[in-house]
Short mmCIF file of C-alpha atoms in Angstrom, two decimals:
data_model
loop_
_atom_site.label_atom_id
_atom_site.label_comp_id
_atom_site.label_asym_id
_atom_site.label_seq_id
_atom_site.Cartn_x
_atom_site.Cartn_y
_atom_site.Cartn_z
CA MET B 2 -15.07 -4.17 -16.59
CA SER B 3 -13.63 -6.54 -14.00
CA SER B 4 -14.13 -5.89 -10.26
CA VAL B 5 -11.19 -5.65 -7.90
CA THR B 6 -10.49 -9.11 -6.66
CA ASP B 7 -10.74 -9.44 -2.93
CA SER B 8 -13.79 -11.25 -1.57
CA ARG B 9 -12.90 -10.05 2.02
CA GLN B 10 -13.73 -6.42 1.10
CA THR B 11 -16.93 -4.81 2.26
CA PRO B 12 -19.60 -4.48 -0.37
CA ALA B 13 -18.87 -0.81 -0.54
CA ARG B 14 -15.18 -1.22 -1.28
CA SER B 15 -16.02 -4.14 -3.83
CA ASN B 16 -17.96 -1.81 -5.87
CA ARG B 17 -14.48 -0.26 -6.96
CA HIS B 18 -13.83 -1.27 -10.65
CA ARG B 19 -11.07 -1.20 -13.03
CA ARG B 20 -11.71 0.77 -16.14
CA GLY B 21 -10.19 1.72 -19.38
CA TYR B 22 -7.08 0.00 -20.04
CA LEU B 23 -7.79 -3.07 -17.87
CA GLY B 24 -5.22 -4.07 -15.47
CA ARG B 25 -3.63 -0.60 -15.17
CA ALA B 26 -3.41 0.34 -11.46
CA ALA B 27 -3.81 4.08 -12.36
CA THR B 28 -7.40 3.96 -13.18
CA ARG B 29 -10.34 2.96 -10.94
CA PHE B 30 -14.13 3.33 -11.33
CA TRP B 31 -17.12 3.58 -8.94
CA PRO B 32 -20.36 3.67 -10.72
CA ALA B 33 -23.24 5.71 -9.47
CA MET B 34 -25.18 3.60 -6.94
CA ASP B 35 -28.67 4.36 -7.98
CA GLY B 36 -28.98 1.84 -10.85
CA ASN B 37 -32.31 2.99 -11.69
CA SER B 38 -31.35 6.36 -12.97
CA PRO B 39 -28.60 7.67 -15.29
CA PRO B 40 -25.51 9.32 -13.21
CA ARG B 41 -26.25 12.83 -12.21
CA ALA B 42 -22.79 13.76 -12.88
CA SER B 43 -19.27 12.37 -13.63
CA ILE B 44 -16.31 13.35 -11.59
CA VAL B 45 -12.62 12.48 -12.31
CA LEU B 46 -10.42 12.30 -9.29
CA MET B 47 -6.77 13.19 -9.59
CA PRO B 48 -4.22 12.67 -6.94
CA GLY B 49 -1.27 14.76 -5.79
CA ARG B 50 1.98 14.17 -4.22
CA GLY B 51 2.11 11.05 -2.04
CA GLU B 52 -1.42 10.31 -2.81
CA ASP B 53 -2.97 6.97 -4.41
CA VAL B 54 -6.33 5.45 -4.84
CA ALA B 55 -6.50 4.68 -1.02
CA HIS B 56 -6.67 8.18 -0.15
CA PHE B 57 -9.66 8.79 -2.38
CA GLU B 58 -11.64 5.94 -1.43
CA ARG B 59 -13.88 7.51 1.21
CA VAL B 60 -14.72 10.60 -0.97
CA ALA B 61 -15.30 8.38 -4.15
CA LEU B 62 -17.62 6.15 -2.15
CA ARG B 63 -19.72 9.12 -0.92
CA LEU B 64 -19.90 10.79 -4.43
CA ALA B 65 -21.06 7.41 -5.93
CA VAL B 66 -23.76 6.91 -3.20
CA ASP B 67 -24.97 10.47 -4.14
CA GLY B 68 -25.53 9.30 -7.85
CA TYR B 69 -22.25 10.28 -9.43
CA ASP B 70 -20.02 8.11 -11.62
CA VAL B 71 -16.40 8.55 -10.13
CA THR B 72 -13.22 7.76 -11.97
CA PHE B 73 -9.76 7.84 -10.30
CA LEU B 74 -7.00 8.92 -12.73
CA GLY B 75 -3.69 8.10 -11.16
CA SER B 76 -1.40 9.01 -13.92
CA ALA B 77 -1.19 10.81 -17.22
CA GLU B 78 -0.59 7.75 -19.29
CA HIS B 79 -3.70 7.09 -21.60
CA ALA B 80 -5.40 9.99 -19.76
CA ASP B 81 -7.18 11.02 -22.85
CA VAL B 82 -8.86 7.64 -23.25
CA ALA B 83 -9.90 7.55 -19.57
CA LEU B 84 -11.31 11.14 -19.56
CA ALA B 85 -13.24 10.30 -22.69
CA GLU B 86 -14.72 7.34 -21.14
CA ALA B 87 -15.65 9.25 -17.99
CA ARG B 88 -18.00 11.59 -19.94
CA ARG B 89 -21.76 11.07 -19.53
CA PRO B 90 -24.09 12.89 -22.09
CA GLY B 91 -26.15 15.46 -20.52
CA ALA B 92 -24.45 15.28 -17.22
CA PRO B 93 -21.87 17.78 -15.69
CA PHE B 94 -18.20 16.82 -16.22
CA VAL B 95 -16.16 17.64 -13.12
CA LEU B 96 -12.54 17.37 -12.70
CA PHE B 97 -11.51 17.01 -8.86
CA GLY B 98 -7.83 17.42 -8.14
CA SER B 99 -5.88 17.36 -4.79
CA ASP B 100 -2.47 19.09 -4.46
CA THR B 101 -0.62 18.72 -7.65
CA GLY B 102 -3.69 16.82 -9.07
CA ALA B 103 -5.38 20.31 -8.71
CA LEU B 104 -2.67 21.87 -10.82
CA ARG B 105 -3.20 19.03 -13.28
CA ALA B 106 -6.87 19.64 -13.44
CA LEU B 107 -6.09 23.37 -14.07
CA GLU B 108 -3.89 22.61 -17.11
CA LEU B 109 -6.72 20.18 -18.46
CA ALA B 110 -9.31 22.74 -17.86
CA GLY B 111 -7.36 24.92 -20.54
CA SER B 112 -7.63 22.22 -23.32
CA PRO B 113 -10.33 22.86 -25.73
CA ALA B 114 -10.69 19.20 -26.28
CA LEU B 115 -11.67 18.45 -22.87
CA ARG B 116 -13.89 21.26 -21.81
CA PRO B 117 -14.93 20.37 -18.25
CA ASP B 118 -17.89 21.96 -16.67
CA ALA B 119 -16.51 22.63 -13.38
CA LEU B 120 -13.50 22.20 -11.12
CA VAL B 121 -13.07 21.15 -7.59
CA LEU B 122 -9.42 21.93 -6.20
CA LEU B 123 -8.27 20.70 -2.85
CA GLY B 124 -4.99 22.19 -1.58
CA LEU B 125 -4.07 23.91 -4.67
CA PRO B 126 -0.30 24.58 -4.46
CA LEU B 127 0.14 28.31 -4.01
CA LEU B 128 3.67 28.16 -2.69
CA HIS B 129 6.51 26.62 -4.55
CA ARG B 130 7.74 24.26 -1.82
CA ALA B 131 8.12 20.69 -1.23
CA PHE B 132 5.57 18.36 -0.03
CA ALA B 133 5.81 14.62 0.70
CA GLY B 134 9.42 14.78 -0.57
CA GLU B 135 8.28 16.33 -4.19
CA MET B 136 8.42 19.71 -5.53
CA PRO B 137 5.57 20.76 -7.74
CA GLU B 138 6.03 20.93 -11.44
CA GLY B 139 6.00 24.36 -12.74
CA LEU B 140 4.96 27.52 -10.80
CA PRO B 141 1.80 28.32 -8.77
CA PRO B 142 -1.00 29.38 -10.98
CA ARG B 143 -1.75 33.24 -11.48
CA ALA B 144 -5.33 33.14 -11.87
CA LEU B 145 -8.32 30.60 -12.13
CA PRO B 146 -10.23 29.69 -15.44
CA ASP B 147 -13.74 31.22 -16.05
CA LEU B 148 -15.41 27.95 -14.88
CA PRO B 149 -17.57 27.31 -11.76
CA THR B 150 -14.75 26.24 -9.31
CA LEU B 151 -14.78 25.19 -5.74
CA LEU B 152 -11.63 25.51 -3.82
CA ILE B 153 -11.27 23.55 -0.44
CA HIS B 154 -8.32 24.35 1.83
CA GLY B 155 -7.34 23.08 5.18
CA ARG B 156 -7.29 25.90 7.93
CA HIS B 157 -3.64 24.97 8.77
CA ASP B 158 -2.28 24.29 5.29
CA GLU B 159 1.29 25.77 4.93
CA VAL B 160 1.62 24.63 1.25
CA SER B 161 -1.62 26.54 0.31
CA PRO B 162 -2.14 29.31 2.83
CA HIS B 163 -5.69 30.41 3.43
CA HIS B 164 -4.96 34.01 2.64
CA LEU B 165 -3.37 33.22 -0.77
CA ALA B 166 -6.33 31.01 -1.65
CA ARG B 167 -8.54 33.78 -0.95
CA ILE B 168 -6.75 36.14 -3.20
CA ILE B 169 -6.66 33.68 -6.01
CA THR B 170 -10.46 32.84 -5.63
CA ARG B 171 -11.06 36.49 -6.24
CA THR B 172 -9.50 36.38 -9.70
CA VAL B 173 -12.71 34.99 -11.19
CA ARG B 174 -16.16 35.39 -10.19
CA THR B 175 -17.10 31.74 -10.72
CA ALA B 176 -14.97 30.50 -7.73
CA ARG B 177 -15.87 29.68 -4.17
CA LEU B 178 -13.36 29.02 -1.37
CA GLU B 179 -14.26 26.74 1.56
CA SER B 180 -11.98 25.90 4.55
CA VAL B 181 -11.95 22.60 6.46
CA PRO B 182 -10.19 21.36 9.48
CA GLY B 183 -6.77 20.27 9.01
CA GLY B 184 -3.60 20.79 6.90
CA HIS B 185 -2.66 20.37 3.35
CA ARG B 186 -3.65 16.85 2.84
CA VAL B 187 -7.47 17.22 3.04
CA LEU B 188 -8.71 13.83 2.17
CA SER B 189 -6.83 11.91 4.84
CA GLY B 190 -7.30 14.63 7.44
CA PRO B 191 -10.17 15.63 9.69
CA GLY B 192 -11.94 17.56 6.99
CA ALA B 193 -12.48 14.76 4.48
CA ARG B 194 -16.14 14.17 5.37
CA LEU B 195 -16.81 17.91 5.10
CA ALA B 196 -14.89 18.20 1.76
CA ALA B 197 -17.00 15.38 0.29
CA ALA B 198 -20.19 17.08 1.61
CA LEU B 199 -19.13 20.46 -0.05
CA THR B 200 -18.39 18.77 -3.25
CA VAL B 201 -21.93 17.15 -3.29
CA LEU B 202 -23.34 20.59 -2.59
CA PHE B 203 -21.36 22.29 -5.23
CA VAL B 204 -22.37 19.66 -7.92
CA GLU B 205 -25.97 19.78 -6.99
CA SER B 206 -25.92 23.52 -7.43
CA LEU B 207 -24.75 23.16 -10.96
CA LEU B 208 -27.58 20.66 -11.53
CA GLN B 209 -29.90 23.35 -10.29
CA GLY B 210 -28.66 25.71 -13.05
CA ASN B 211 -26.71 27.84 -10.49
CA ASN B 212 -23.10 29.10 -10.94
CA PRO B 213 -21.68 28.44 -7.46
CA GLY B 214 -19.72 31.65 -7.61
CA SER B 215 -22.29 34.04 -8.98
CA ARG B 216 -25.81 32.62 -8.39
CA GLY B 217 -26.54 32.93 -12.21
CA GLY B 218 -26.97 30.11 -14.52
CA ILE B 219 -24.11 28.65 -16.56
CA PRO B 220 -24.20 30.14 -19.87
CA ALA B 221 -25.04 27.97 -22.69
CA ASP B 222 -22.39 29.53 -24.90
CA ARG B 223 -19.40 29.27 -22.52
CA PRO B 224 -16.76 26.87 -23.34
CA GLY B 225 -17.60 23.30 -22.19
CA ALA B 226 -21.29 23.94 -22.38
CA GLY B 227 -21.63 22.43 -25.87
CA SER B 228 -23.46 19.19 -26.58
CA GLY B 229 -22.79 16.51 -24.35
CA SER B 230 -21.33 18.53 -21.53
CA ARG B 231 -24.10 21.13 -21.02
CA VAL B 232 -25.49 21.55 -17.53
CA GLY B 233 -28.29 23.31 -16.13
CA VAL B 234 -32.00 23.08 -16.00
CA GLY B 235 -33.40 20.57 -18.76
CA ALA B 236 -29.92 19.37 -19.59
CA GLY B 237 -30.11 15.87 -18.23
CA VAL B 238 -30.92 16.96 -14.78
CA GLY B 239 -33.07 14.73 -12.79
CA ALA B 240 -36.08 16.07 -11.01
CA GLY B 241 -34.52 14.87 -7.59
CA ALA B 242 -32.22 17.93 -7.80
CA ALA B 243 -35.11 20.13 -6.77
CA SER B 244 -35.64 18.21 -3.56
CA ARG B 245 -32.06 18.92 -2.37
CA SER B 246 -31.38 21.17 0.61
CA ASP B 247 -31.96 24.61 -0.58
CA ALA B 248 -30.17 26.13 2.45
CA GLY B 249 -27.28 23.91 1.85
CA ILE B 250 -27.07 24.68 -1.90
CA ALA B 251 -27.29 28.48 -1.08
CA ARG B 252 -24.26 28.21 1.30
CA VAL B 253 -22.03 26.90 -1.51
CA ALA B 254 -23.56 29.28 -4.09
CA ASP B 255 -22.78 32.46 -2.10
CA ALA B 256 -21.27 34.98 -4.48
CA VAL B 257 -17.63 35.77 -4.50
CA THR B 258 -17.03 38.89 -6.47
CA TRP B 259 -13.48 39.95 -7.74
CA VAL B 260 -12.29 43.15 -6.09
CA PRO B 261 -10.46 45.50 -8.32
CA GLY B 262 -6.96 46.11 -7.41
CA VAL B 263 -6.31 42.50 -6.09
CA PRO B 264 -3.17 41.36 -7.81
CA ARG B 265 -3.72 38.38 -10.22
CA GLN B 266 -0.23 37.02 -9.84
CA ILE B 267 0.20 35.47 -6.56
CA GLY B 268 2.85 32.77 -7.26
CA VAL B 269 5.60 32.76 -4.53
CA THR B 270 8.75 30.78 -4.66
CA MET B 271 9.99 29.47 -1.36
CA ARG B 272 13.92 29.09 -1.34
#
Protein backbone atom coordinates (compact mmCIF):
# COMPACT_ATOMS: atom_id res chain seq x y z
CA MET A 1 0.00 0.00 0.00
CA SER A 2 1.66 3.28 -1.08
CA SER A 3 0.75 6.69 0.20
CA VAL A 4 -0.14 9.58 -2.04
CA THR A 5 3.12 11.28 -2.96
CA ASP A 6 3.10 14.94 -1.93
CA SER A 7 5.22 15.87 1.07
CA ARG A 8 3.51 19.25 1.27
CA GLN A 9 0.19 17.67 2.24
CA THR A 10 -0.99 18.09 5.79
CA PRO A 11 -0.60 14.99 8.01
CA ALA A 12 -4.35 14.40 7.77
CA ARG A 13 -4.38 14.43 3.97
CA SER A 14 -1.25 12.31 3.75
CA ASN A 15 -3.15 9.56 5.55
CA ARG A 16 -4.96 8.86 2.29
CA HIS A 17 -3.66 5.73 0.55
CA ARG A 18 -4.02 3.95 -2.74
CA ARG A 19 -5.58 0.56 -2.38
CA GLY A 20 -6.48 -2.46 -4.45
CA TYR A 21 -5.14 -2.12 -7.99
CA LEU A 22 -2.24 0.20 -7.14
CA GLY A 23 -1.91 3.24 -9.32
CA ARG A 24 -5.57 3.41 -10.29
CA ALA A 25 -6.93 6.84 -9.47
CA ALA A 26 -10.40 5.42 -8.87
CA THR A 27 -9.66 3.86 -5.47
CA ARG A 28 -8.42 5.56 -2.31
CA PHE A 29 -8.27 4.39 1.28
CA TRP A 30 -8.26 6.13 4.67
CA PRO A 31 -7.50 3.66 7.49
CA ALA A 32 -9.15 4.03 10.88
CA MET A 33 -6.94 6.35 12.90
CA ASP A 34 -7.18 4.38 16.14
CA GLY A 35 -4.28 2.05 15.49
CA ASN A 36 -4.74 0.23 18.79
CA SER A 37 -8.18 -1.19 17.91
CA PRO A 38 -9.74 -2.89 14.90
CA PRO A 39 -11.91 -0.61 12.72
CA ARG A 40 -15.37 -0.04 14.13
CA ALA A 41 -16.90 -0.23 10.65
CA SER A 42 -15.95 -0.20 6.98
CA ILE A 43 -17.50 2.46 4.77
CA VAL A 44 -17.29 2.58 0.97
CA LEU A 45 -17.78 6.01 -0.63
CA MET A 46 -19.34 6.22 -4.11
CA PRO A 47 -19.33 9.54 -5.99
CA GLY A 48 -22.01 10.95 -8.25
CA ARG A 49 -22.09 13.24 -11.25
CA GLY A 50 -19.29 15.81 -11.26
CA GLU A 51 -17.75 14.44 -8.05
CA ASP A 52 -14.28 13.05 -7.43
CA VAL A 53 -12.16 12.06 -4.45
CA ALA A 54 -11.58 15.70 -3.45
CA HIS A 55 -15.29 16.15 -2.72
CA PHE A 56 -15.14 13.26 -0.23
CA GLU A 57 -11.88 14.18 1.52
CA ARG A 58 -13.47 15.97 4.47
CA VAL A 59 -16.12 13.35 5.24
CA ALA A 60 -13.60 10.52 4.75
CA LEU A 61 -11.21 12.10 7.23
CA ARG A 62 -13.98 12.61 9.78
CA LEU A 63 -15.06 8.99 9.49
CA ALA A 64 -11.47 7.73 9.77
CA VAL A 65 -10.93 9.83 12.90
CA ASP A 66 -13.98 8.16 14.42
CA GLY A 67 -12.44 4.74 13.90
CA TYR A 68 -13.85 3.59 10.56
CA ASP A 69 -11.96 2.25 7.56
CA VAL A 70 -12.98 4.35 4.55
CA THR A 71 -12.61 3.38 0.89
CA PHE A 72 -13.36 5.67 -2.06
CA LEU A 73 -14.57 3.75 -5.10
CA GLY A 74 -14.57 6.08 -8.06
CA SER A 75 -15.47 3.73 -10.91
CA ALA A 76 -17.13 0.40 -11.52
CA GLU A 77 -13.90 -1.06 -12.90
CA HIS A 78 -12.63 -3.78 -10.56
CA ALA A 79 -15.32 -2.76 -8.06
CA ASP A 80 -15.78 -6.36 -6.92
CA VAL A 81 -12.12 -6.53 -5.85
CA ALA A 82 -12.23 -3.21 -4.01
CA LEU A 83 -15.49 -4.07 -2.25
CA ALA A 84 -14.16 -7.45 -1.14
CA GLU A 85 -11.04 -5.79 0.25
CA ALA A 86 -13.14 -3.22 2.09
CA ARG A 87 -14.92 -5.77 4.28
CA ARG A 88 -13.81 -6.21 7.88
CA PRO A 89 -14.89 -9.35 9.81
CA GLY A 90 -17.31 -8.54 12.60
CA ALA A 91 -17.69 -4.87 11.60
CA PRO A 92 -20.63 -3.21 9.83
CA PHE A 93 -20.13 -2.85 6.09
CA VAL A 94 -21.76 0.37 4.87
CA LEU A 95 -22.22 1.76 1.35
CA PHE A 96 -22.19 5.58 1.24
CA GLY A 97 -23.34 7.05 -2.08
CA SER A 98 -23.88 10.59 -3.31
CA ASP A 99 -26.20 11.47 -6.23
CA THR A 100 -25.84 8.70 -8.84
CA GLY A 101 -23.41 7.05 -6.42
CA ALA A 102 -26.47 6.57 -4.20
CA LEU A 103 -28.23 4.83 -7.11
CA ARG A 104 -25.15 2.66 -7.53
CA ALA A 105 -25.19 1.80 -3.83
CA LEU A 106 -28.85 0.77 -4.11
CA GLU A 107 -28.04 -1.46 -7.07
CA LEU A 108 -25.16 -3.11 -5.21
CA ALA A 109 -27.34 -3.56 -2.13
CA GLY A 110 -29.53 -5.88 -4.17
CA SER A 111 -26.63 -8.19 -4.96
CA PRO A 112 -26.62 -11.39 -2.86
CA ALA A 113 -22.85 -11.53 -3.25
CA LEU A 114 -22.31 -8.14 -1.63
CA ARG A 115 -24.82 -7.99 1.25
CA PRO A 116 -24.04 -4.62 2.90
CA ASP A 117 -25.26 -4.05 6.44
CA ALA A 118 -26.51 -0.51 5.85
CA LEU A 119 -26.75 2.35 3.36
CA VAL A 120 -26.08 6.08 3.57
CA LEU A 121 -27.61 7.89 0.58
CA LEU A 122 -26.92 11.58 -0.07
CA GLY A 123 -29.08 13.40 -2.58
CA LEU A 124 -30.61 10.22 -3.99
CA PRO A 125 -31.88 11.31 -7.46
CA LEU A 126 -35.67 11.20 -7.39
CA LEU A 127 -36.31 13.22 -10.55
CA HIS A 128 -34.96 12.15 -13.92
CA ARG A 129 -33.23 15.42 -14.74
CA ALA A 130 -29.71 16.53 -15.63
CA PHE A 131 -27.15 17.59 -13.04
CA ALA A 132 -23.55 18.66 -13.74
CA GLY A 133 -24.33 18.17 -17.43
CA GLU A 134 -25.28 14.50 -17.01
CA MET A 135 -28.53 12.57 -16.86
CA PRO A 136 -28.82 9.69 -14.39
CA GLU A 137 -28.73 6.20 -15.84
CA GLY A 138 -32.04 4.42 -15.42
CA LEU A 139 -35.13 5.66 -13.59
CA PRO A 140 -35.45 6.85 -9.99
CA PRO A 141 -36.02 4.06 -7.46
CA ARG A 142 -39.54 2.97 -6.57
CA ALA A 143 -38.71 1.86 -3.05
CA LEU A 144 -35.80 1.29 -0.69
CA PRO A 145 -34.33 -2.10 0.26
CA ASP A 146 -35.11 -3.59 3.65
CA LEU A 147 -31.82 -2.43 5.16
CA PRO A 148 -30.97 0.21 7.75
CA THR A 149 -30.78 3.28 5.52
CA LEU A 150 -29.94 6.92 6.20
CA LEU A 151 -31.03 9.40 3.54
CA ILE A 152 -29.49 12.87 3.73
CA HIS A 153 -30.95 15.59 1.51
CA GLY A 154 -30.26 19.31 1.12
CA ARG A 155 -33.20 21.48 2.07
CA HIS A 156 -33.03 23.30 -1.27
CA ASP A 157 -32.30 20.26 -3.43
CA GLU A 158 -34.18 20.48 -6.74
CA VAL A 159 -32.88 17.15 -8.06
CA SER A 160 -34.06 15.26 -4.98
CA PRO A 161 -36.90 17.34 -3.50
CA HIS A 162 -37.46 16.82 0.19
CA HIS A 163 -41.12 15.85 -0.14
CA LEU A 164 -40.24 13.04 -2.56
CA ALA A 165 -37.44 11.91 -0.28
CA ARG A 166 -39.93 11.76 2.57
CA ILE A 167 -42.30 9.58 0.53
CA ILE A 168 -39.65 7.05 -0.50
CA THR A 169 -38.35 6.93 3.07
CA ARG A 170 -41.76 5.65 4.13
CA THR A 171 -41.58 2.66 1.77
CA VAL A 172 -39.53 0.78 4.37
CA ARG A 173 -39.47 1.02 8.16
CA THR A 174 -35.70 0.72 8.33
CA ALA A 175 -35.08 4.10 6.65
CA ARG A 176 -34.45 7.50 8.18
CA LEU A 177 -34.49 10.89 6.43
CA GLU A 178 -32.39 13.86 7.56
CA SER A 179 -32.22 17.29 5.94
CA VAL A 180 -29.15 19.53 5.94
CA PRO A 181 -28.51 23.09 4.72
CA GLY A 182 -27.78 23.56 1.04
CA GLY A 183 -28.75 21.99 -2.25
CA HIS A 184 -28.12 18.77 -4.12
CA ARG A 185 -24.34 18.57 -3.70
CA VAL A 186 -24.29 17.92 0.04
CA LEU A 187 -20.57 17.24 0.52
CA SER A 188 -19.42 20.51 -1.02
CA GLY A 189 -22.14 22.64 0.56
CA PRO A 190 -22.90 24.10 3.99
CA GLY A 191 -24.34 20.78 5.19
CA ALA A 192 -21.16 18.74 4.74
CA ARG A 193 -20.12 18.72 8.41
CA LEU A 194 -23.63 17.85 9.56
CA ALA A 195 -23.83 15.03 7.00
CA ALA A 196 -20.59 13.56 8.36
CA ALA A 197 -21.86 13.83 11.95
CA LEU A 198 -25.18 12.20 11.05
CA THR A 199 -23.31 9.35 9.39
CA VAL A 200 -21.25 8.76 12.54
CA LEU A 201 -24.39 8.69 14.70
CA PHE A 202 -26.08 6.32 12.24
CA VAL A 203 -23.17 3.86 12.26
CA GLU A 204 -22.86 4.06 16.03
CA SER A 205 -26.55 3.16 16.34
CA LEU A 206 -25.79 0.03 14.31
CA LEU A 207 -22.94 -0.78 16.66
CA GLN A 208 -25.34 -0.39 19.59
CA GLY A 209 -27.54 -3.05 18.00
CA ASN A 210 -30.25 -0.56 17.07
CA ASN A 211 -32.00 -0.31 13.74
CA PRO A 212 -32.00 3.45 13.00
CA GLY A 213 -35.45 3.18 11.45
CA SER A 214 -37.29 0.98 13.92
CA ARG A 215 -35.25 1.10 17.15
CA GLY A 216 -35.10 -2.69 17.14
CA GLY A 217 -31.95 -4.78 16.82
CA ILE A 218 -30.87 -5.91 13.37
CA PRO A 219 -32.21 -9.46 12.90
CA ALA A 220 -29.46 -12.05 12.72
CA ASP A 221 -31.21 -13.84 9.87
CA ARG A 222 -31.69 -10.91 7.52
CA PRO A 223 -29.63 -10.89 4.30
CA GLY A 224 -26.24 -9.40 5.00
CA ALA A 225 -26.16 -10.42 8.64
CA GLY A 226 -24.23 -13.62 8.04
CA SER A 227 -20.74 -14.52 9.17
CA GLY A 228 -18.31 -11.68 8.66
CA SER A 229 -20.94 -8.98 8.21
CA ARG A 230 -23.24 -9.30 11.20
CA VAL A 231 -23.66 -6.24 13.34
CA GLY A 232 -25.06 -5.74 16.80
CA VAL A 233 -24.10 -6.40 20.39
CA GLY A 234 -21.37 -9.01 20.63
CA ALA A 235 -20.54 -8.94 16.91
CA GLY A 236 -17.13 -7.33 16.99
CA VAL A 237 -18.45 -4.20 18.66
CA GLY A 238 -16.04 -2.37 20.91
CA ALA A 239 -16.98 -1.33 24.40
CA GLY A 240 -16.51 2.30 23.40
CA ALA A 241 -19.86 2.27 21.63
CA ALA A 242 -21.64 2.34 24.97
CA SER A 243 -20.00 5.64 25.82
CA ARG A 244 -21.38 7.46 22.76
CA SER A 245 -24.01 10.14 23.24
CA ASP A 246 -27.31 8.34 23.86
CA ALA A 247 -29.20 11.52 23.06
CA GLY A 248 -27.50 11.88 19.70
CA ILE A 249 -28.01 8.23 18.80
CA ALA A 250 -31.66 8.41 19.82
CA ARG A 251 -32.11 11.33 17.44
CA VAL A 252 -30.95 9.25 14.51
CA ALA A 253 -32.81 6.16 15.75
CA ASP A 254 -36.27 7.79 15.78
CA ALA A 255 -38.73 5.44 14.11
CA VAL A 256 -40.00 6.06 10.60
CA THR A 257 -43.14 3.98 10.07
CA TRP A 258 -44.55 3.23 6.65
CA VAL A 259 -47.97 4.78 6.25
CA PRO A 260 -50.51 2.58 4.43
CA GLY A 261 -51.67 4.20 1.23
CA VAL A 262 -48.43 6.02 0.48
CA PRO A 263 -47.54 5.22 -3.14
CA ARG A 264 -44.39 3.15 -3.51
CA GLN A 265 -43.66 4.31 -7.05
CA ILE A 266 -42.52 7.92 -7.04
CA GLY A 267 -40.18 8.15 -10.03
CA VAL A 268 -40.92 11.27 -12.08
CA THR A 269 -39.41 12.02 -15.48
CA MET A 270 -38.83 15.71 -16.26
CA ARG A 271 -38.98 16.51 -19.95
